[in-house]
JSON list of C-alpha atoms in Angstrom, two decimals:
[
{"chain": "A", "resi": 29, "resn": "UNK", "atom": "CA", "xyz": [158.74, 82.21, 98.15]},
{"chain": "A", "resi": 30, "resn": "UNK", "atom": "CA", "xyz": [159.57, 85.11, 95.25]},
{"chain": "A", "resi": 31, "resn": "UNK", "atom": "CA", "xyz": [157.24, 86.28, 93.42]},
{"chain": "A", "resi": 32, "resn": "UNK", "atom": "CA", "xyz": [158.27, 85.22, 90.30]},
{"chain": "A", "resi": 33, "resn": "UNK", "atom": "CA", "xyz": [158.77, 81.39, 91.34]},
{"chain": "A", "resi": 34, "resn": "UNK", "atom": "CA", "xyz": [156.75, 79.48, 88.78]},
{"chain": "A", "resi": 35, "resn": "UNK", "atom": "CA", "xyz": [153.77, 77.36, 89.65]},
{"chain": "A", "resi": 36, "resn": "UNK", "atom": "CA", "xyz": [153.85, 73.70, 89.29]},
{"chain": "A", "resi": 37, "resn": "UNK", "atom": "CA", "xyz": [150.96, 70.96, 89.67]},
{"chain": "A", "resi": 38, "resn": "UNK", "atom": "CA", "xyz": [151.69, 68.80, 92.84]},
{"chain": "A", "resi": 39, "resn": "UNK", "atom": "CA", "xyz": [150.82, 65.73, 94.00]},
{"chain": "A", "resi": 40, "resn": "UNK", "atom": "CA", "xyz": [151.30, 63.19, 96.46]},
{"chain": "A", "resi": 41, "resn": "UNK", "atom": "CA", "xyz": [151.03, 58.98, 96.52]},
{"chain": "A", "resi": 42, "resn": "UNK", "atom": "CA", "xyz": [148.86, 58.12, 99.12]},
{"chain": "A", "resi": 43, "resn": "UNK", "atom": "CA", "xyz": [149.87, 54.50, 99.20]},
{"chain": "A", "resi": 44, "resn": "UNK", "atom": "CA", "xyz": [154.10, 55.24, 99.93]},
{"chain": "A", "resi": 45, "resn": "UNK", "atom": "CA", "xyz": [153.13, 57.89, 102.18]},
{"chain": "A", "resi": 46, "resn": "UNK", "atom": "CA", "xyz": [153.99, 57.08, 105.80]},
{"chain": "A", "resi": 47, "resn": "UNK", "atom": "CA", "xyz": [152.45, 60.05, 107.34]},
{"chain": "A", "resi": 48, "resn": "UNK", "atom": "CA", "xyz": [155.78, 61.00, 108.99]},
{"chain": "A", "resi": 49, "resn": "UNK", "atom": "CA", "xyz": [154.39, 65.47, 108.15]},
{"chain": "A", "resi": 50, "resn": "UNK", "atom": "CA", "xyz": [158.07, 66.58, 107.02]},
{"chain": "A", "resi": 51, "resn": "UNK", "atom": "CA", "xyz": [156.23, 68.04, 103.57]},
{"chain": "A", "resi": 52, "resn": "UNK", "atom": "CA", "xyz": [153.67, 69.59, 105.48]},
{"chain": "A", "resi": 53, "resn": "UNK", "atom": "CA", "xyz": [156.89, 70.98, 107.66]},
{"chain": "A", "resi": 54, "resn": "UNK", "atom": "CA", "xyz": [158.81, 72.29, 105.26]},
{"chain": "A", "resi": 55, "resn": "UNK", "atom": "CA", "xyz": [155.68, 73.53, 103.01]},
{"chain": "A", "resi": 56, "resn": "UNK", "atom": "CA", "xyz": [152.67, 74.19, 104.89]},
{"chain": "A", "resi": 57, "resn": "UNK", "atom": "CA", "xyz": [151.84, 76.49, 101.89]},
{"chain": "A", "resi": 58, "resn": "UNK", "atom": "CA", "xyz": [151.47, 73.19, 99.95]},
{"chain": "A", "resi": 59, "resn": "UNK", "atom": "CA", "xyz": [150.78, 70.29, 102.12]},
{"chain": "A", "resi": 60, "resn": "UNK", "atom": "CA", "xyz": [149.10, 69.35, 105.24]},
{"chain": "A", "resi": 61, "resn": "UNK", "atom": "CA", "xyz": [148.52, 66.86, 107.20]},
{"chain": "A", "resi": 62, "resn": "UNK", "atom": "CA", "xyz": [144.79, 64.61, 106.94]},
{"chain": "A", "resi": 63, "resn": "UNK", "atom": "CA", "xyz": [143.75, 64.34, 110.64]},
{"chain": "A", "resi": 64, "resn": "UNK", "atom": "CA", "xyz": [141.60, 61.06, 109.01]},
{"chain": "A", "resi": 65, "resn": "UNK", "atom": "CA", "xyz": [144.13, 59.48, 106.99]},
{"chain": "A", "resi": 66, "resn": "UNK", "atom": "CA", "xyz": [146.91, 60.72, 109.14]},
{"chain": "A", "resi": 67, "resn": "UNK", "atom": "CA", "xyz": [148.89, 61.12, 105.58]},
{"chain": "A", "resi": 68, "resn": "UNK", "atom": "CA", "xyz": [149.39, 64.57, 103.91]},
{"chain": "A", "resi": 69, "resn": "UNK", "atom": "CA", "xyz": [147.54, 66.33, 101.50]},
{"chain": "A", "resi": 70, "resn": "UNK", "atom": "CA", "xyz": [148.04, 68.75, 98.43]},
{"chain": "A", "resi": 71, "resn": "UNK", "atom": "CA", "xyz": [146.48, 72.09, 99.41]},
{"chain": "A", "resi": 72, "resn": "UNK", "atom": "CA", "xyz": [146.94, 73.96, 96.26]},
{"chain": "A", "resi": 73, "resn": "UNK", "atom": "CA", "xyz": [146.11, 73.48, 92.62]},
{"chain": "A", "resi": 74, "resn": "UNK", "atom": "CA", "xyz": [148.91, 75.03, 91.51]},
{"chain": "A", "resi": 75, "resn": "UNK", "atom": "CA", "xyz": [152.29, 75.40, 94.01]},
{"chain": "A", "resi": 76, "resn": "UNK", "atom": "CA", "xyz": [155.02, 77.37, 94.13]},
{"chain": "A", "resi": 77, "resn": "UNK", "atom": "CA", "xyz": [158.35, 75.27, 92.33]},
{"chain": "A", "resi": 78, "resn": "UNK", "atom": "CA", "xyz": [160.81, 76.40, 95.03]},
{"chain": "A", "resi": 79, "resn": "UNK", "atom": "CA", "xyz": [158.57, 75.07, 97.99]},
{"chain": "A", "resi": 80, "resn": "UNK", "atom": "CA", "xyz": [157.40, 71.92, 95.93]},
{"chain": "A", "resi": 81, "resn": "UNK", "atom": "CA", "xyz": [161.08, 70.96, 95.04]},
{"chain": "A", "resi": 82, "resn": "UNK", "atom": "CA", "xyz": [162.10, 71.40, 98.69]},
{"chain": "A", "resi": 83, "resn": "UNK", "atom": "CA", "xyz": [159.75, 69.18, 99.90]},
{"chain": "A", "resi": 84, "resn": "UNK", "atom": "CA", "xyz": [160.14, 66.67, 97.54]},
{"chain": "A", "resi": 85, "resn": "UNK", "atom": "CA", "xyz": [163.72, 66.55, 98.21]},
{"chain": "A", "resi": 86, "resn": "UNK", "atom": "CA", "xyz": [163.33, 65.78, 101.52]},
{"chain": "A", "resi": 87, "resn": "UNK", "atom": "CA", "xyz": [159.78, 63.28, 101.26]},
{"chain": "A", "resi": 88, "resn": "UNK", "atom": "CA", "xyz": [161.59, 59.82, 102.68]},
{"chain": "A", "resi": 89, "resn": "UNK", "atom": "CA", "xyz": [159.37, 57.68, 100.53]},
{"chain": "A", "resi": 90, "resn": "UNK", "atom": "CA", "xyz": [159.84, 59.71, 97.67]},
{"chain": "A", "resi": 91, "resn": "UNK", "atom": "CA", "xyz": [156.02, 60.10, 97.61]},
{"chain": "A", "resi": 92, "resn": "UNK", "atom": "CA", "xyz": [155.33, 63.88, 96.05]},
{"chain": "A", "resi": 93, "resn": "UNK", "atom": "CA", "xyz": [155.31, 64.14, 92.11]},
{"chain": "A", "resi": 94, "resn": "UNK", "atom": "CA", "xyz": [155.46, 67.86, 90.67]},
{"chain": "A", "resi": 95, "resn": "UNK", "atom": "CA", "xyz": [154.72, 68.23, 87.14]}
]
């Protein structure tokens, strides 16, 4: 993460979200993983882009939303 990367709201659809931890992988900064639920989480009221996008990209249900 730079330090200039901008800071975006992020969140994620509970009800699509299979639990399978790849955001939480690829942005533990961001996301982690609800030992209740067993889905992931949002950690952060506002996120860094660059880590949001990432994870995002690579969500299989297409679950996380960044504004």
């Amino acid at each position: 993460m730079t330090q200039d990367c901008p800071l975006r709201s992020v969140s994620i659809n509970p009800v699509c979200c299979n639990g399978c931890g790849t955001c939480a992988e690829m942005a533990p900064e961001i996301f982690k993983m609800d030992p209740l639920t067993e889905k992931a989480v949002v950690t952060c009221d506002e996120c860094p882009e660059d880590a949001a996008m990432l994870a995002r990209a690579y969500c299989p249900h297409d679950c996380i939303e960044v504004d």
